[in-house]
Amino acid sequence: KAGVTQTPRYLIKTRGQQVTLSCSPISGHRSVSWYQQTPGQGLQFLFEYFSETQRNKGNFPGRFSGRQFSNSRSEMNVSTLELGDSALYLCASSSPGQETLFSTDTQYFGPGTRLTVL
Amino acid sequence: GQQVMQIPQYQHVQEGEDFTTYCNSSTTLSNIQWYKQRPGGHPVFLIQLVKSGEVKKQKRLTFQFGEAKKNSSLHITATQTTDVGTYFCHGNQFYFGTGTSLTVIP
């Protein structure tokens, strides 16, 4: 199976602009999660989508939003970009059948989108 | 946000030395996973532990899950330069450990 793909791989924007990132999960995976990774903050959970619905949300401001399409592809949008939004944005998909309330699903990560805000 | 704590944050070792990273949670975990992220890469799944006290090995890597299912460790024997990267544990839904960055000095 093809892995998780993300586009674009690199992006440069200026403060105040908005950006849309795209993620295509592994075929058959219905859950897509987004993470922000910065050098000092590790992997920060943004949100998770399952069957076109946001199922879980991390502690990020409303400028960060996302959606999932019927084919499980997902997009995340960041509006009014700030310098601090410069980061590697990773999406990960997980396999169906593992969505239990307490267990931790295996995450299959894409290569990420490196966003630089100037 | 919710995070599982990992120590140490950074570790430099001479090639051939052993390395251990520890993952600690304040709550009981249903299961725990370990991931490795090479420099410039993305996290890659290594292994999952489910049972209390479970120990699994992958060549020079040994993974342990604590008896109380609140902590875990990853031990690498005789490190090699190919072991360089950041190791994350993942035990709480979508929250990853803070990561341990391993540098191996040839």
Short mmCIF file of C-alpha atoms in Angstrom, two decimals, chain A:
data_model
loop_
_atom_site.label_atom_id
_atom_site.label_comp_id
_atom_site.label_asym_id
_atom_site.label_seq_id
_atom_site.Cartn_x
_atom_site.Cartn_y
_atom_site.Cartn_z
CA LYS A 1 0.00 0.00 0.00
CA ALA A 2 1.13 3.52 -0.63
CA GLY A 3 2.02 5.48 2.48
CA VAL A 4 0.58 8.71 3.76
CA THR A 5 1.22 11.62 1.43
CA GLN A 6 1.26 15.30 2.24
CA THR A 7 1.34 18.31 -0.03
CA PRO A 8 3.02 20.63 -0.33
CA ARG A 9 6.27 19.53 1.28
CA TYR A 10 7.54 23.05 1.81
CA LEU A 11 5.73 26.34 2.10
CA ILE A 12 6.78 29.91 2.79
CA LYS A 13 4.17 32.45 3.82
CA THR A 14 4.11 35.85 5.41
CA ARG A 15 2.38 36.92 8.60
CA GLY A 16 -1.34 37.44 8.23
CA GLN A 17 -1.73 35.08 5.29
CA GLN A 18 -3.57 31.81 5.44
CA VAL A 19 -2.46 28.37 4.36
CA THR A 20 -4.06 25.05 3.48
CA LEU A 21 -2.22 21.77 3.83
CA SER A 22 -3.36 18.47 2.38
CA CYS A 23 -3.02 14.89 3.56
CA SER A 24 -3.96 11.66 1.83
CA PRO A 25 -4.09 8.70 4.24
CA ILE A 26 -3.19 5.12 3.61
CA SER A 27 -5.93 3.46 1.58
CA GLY A 28 -8.60 2.11 3.90
CA HIS A 29 -7.60 4.26 6.86
CA ARG A 30 -10.47 6.39 8.06
CA SER A 31 -8.81 8.31 10.87
CA VAL A 32 -6.52 11.22 10.10
CA SER A 33 -4.71 13.18 12.80
CA TRP A 34 -2.69 16.34 12.52
CA TYR A 35 0.33 17.31 14.60
CA GLN A 36 2.51 20.35 14.87
CA GLN A 37 6.18 19.73 15.53
CA THR A 38 8.59 22.42 16.61
CA PRO A 39 12.12 21.90 17.96
CA GLY A 40 11.31 22.72 21.56
CA GLN A 41 7.75 21.45 21.77
CA GLY A 42 7.82 17.95 20.40
CA LEU A 43 4.69 16.60 18.74
CA GLN A 44 1.64 18.68 19.55
CA PHE A 45 -1.75 17.20 18.71
CA LEU A 46 -3.99 19.47 16.64
CA PHE A 47 -7.07 17.42 15.82
CA GLU A 48 -8.34 14.11 14.55
CA TYR A 49 -10.93 13.41 11.90
CA PHE A 50 -12.84 10.21 11.42
CA SER A 51 -15.54 9.69 8.79
CA GLU A 52 -15.60 13.40 7.94
CA THR A 53 -16.16 14.42 11.57
CA GLN A 54 -13.75 16.05 13.96
CA ARG A 55 -13.60 13.52 16.73
CA ASN A 56 -10.82 14.90 18.92
CA LYS A 57 -9.23 18.29 19.28
CA GLY A 58 -6.03 19.49 20.87
CA ASN A 59 -5.34 22.78 22.56
CA PHE A 60 -4.83 25.09 19.61
CA PRO A 61 -6.56 28.38 18.81
CA GLY A 62 -9.46 28.60 16.39
CA ARG A 63 -7.12 29.82 13.65
CA PHE A 64 -6.30 26.16 13.16
CA SER A 65 -9.07 24.22 11.49
CA GLY A 66 -9.46 21.15 9.40
CA ARG A 67 -11.81 18.97 7.49
CA GLN A 68 -12.03 15.52 6.04
CA PHE A 69 -13.58 14.48 2.78
CA SER A 70 -15.60 11.37 1.97
CA ASN A 71 -12.49 9.71 0.53
CA SER A 72 -10.73 10.26 3.90
CA ARG A 73 -8.37 12.87 2.49
CA SER A 74 -7.95 15.69 4.95
CA GLU A 75 -6.97 19.32 4.86
CA MET A 76 -5.92 21.65 7.59
CA ASN A 77 -6.09 25.40 7.39
CA VAL A 78 -4.29 28.03 9.37
CA SER A 79 -5.61 31.55 9.08
CA THR A 80 -3.90 34.80 10.01
CA LEU A 81 -0.47 33.21 10.20
CA GLU A 82 1.89 34.18 12.99
CA LEU A 83 5.65 33.76 13.17
CA GLY A 84 5.17 31.10 15.83
CA ASP A 85 3.24 28.93 13.39
CA SER A 86 6.49 28.04 11.65
CA ALA A 87 6.77 24.31 12.14
CA LEU A 88 6.65 20.90 10.58
CA TYR A 89 3.02 19.83 10.21
CA LEU A 90 2.56 16.10 10.22
CA CYS A 91 -0.50 14.13 9.45
CA ALA A 92 -0.97 10.53 10.45
CA SER A 93 -3.55 7.96 9.53
CA SER A 94 -4.62 4.95 11.51
CA SER A 95 -6.20 1.67 10.65
CA PRO A 96 -9.92 1.03 11.03
CA GLY A 97 -10.97 -1.40 13.69
CA GLN A 98 -8.72 0.09 16.32
CA GLU A 99 -10.88 3.03 17.33
CA THR A 100 -11.49 2.09 20.93
CA LEU A 101 -11.98 4.74 23.54
CA PHE A 102 -8.92 4.04 25.62
CA SER A 103 -6.44 2.32 23.43
CA THR A 104 -3.78 4.07 21.45
CA ASP A 105 -3.91 3.48 17.74
CA THR A 106 -0.79 3.00 15.65
CA GLN A 107 -0.12 6.21 13.78
CA TYR A 108 1.33 6.10 10.26
CA PHE A 109 2.90 9.44 9.53
CA GLY A 110 3.35 11.29 6.30
CA PRO A 111 6.56 13.14 5.47
CA GLY A 112 5.14 16.43 6.70
CA THR A 113 4.81 19.95 5.37
CA ARG A 114 7.51 22.36 6.47
CA LEU A 115 5.83 25.76 6.92
CA THR A 116 7.92 28.89 7.31
CA VAL A 117 6.20 32.12 8.25
CA LEU A 118 8.16 35.29 7.55
#
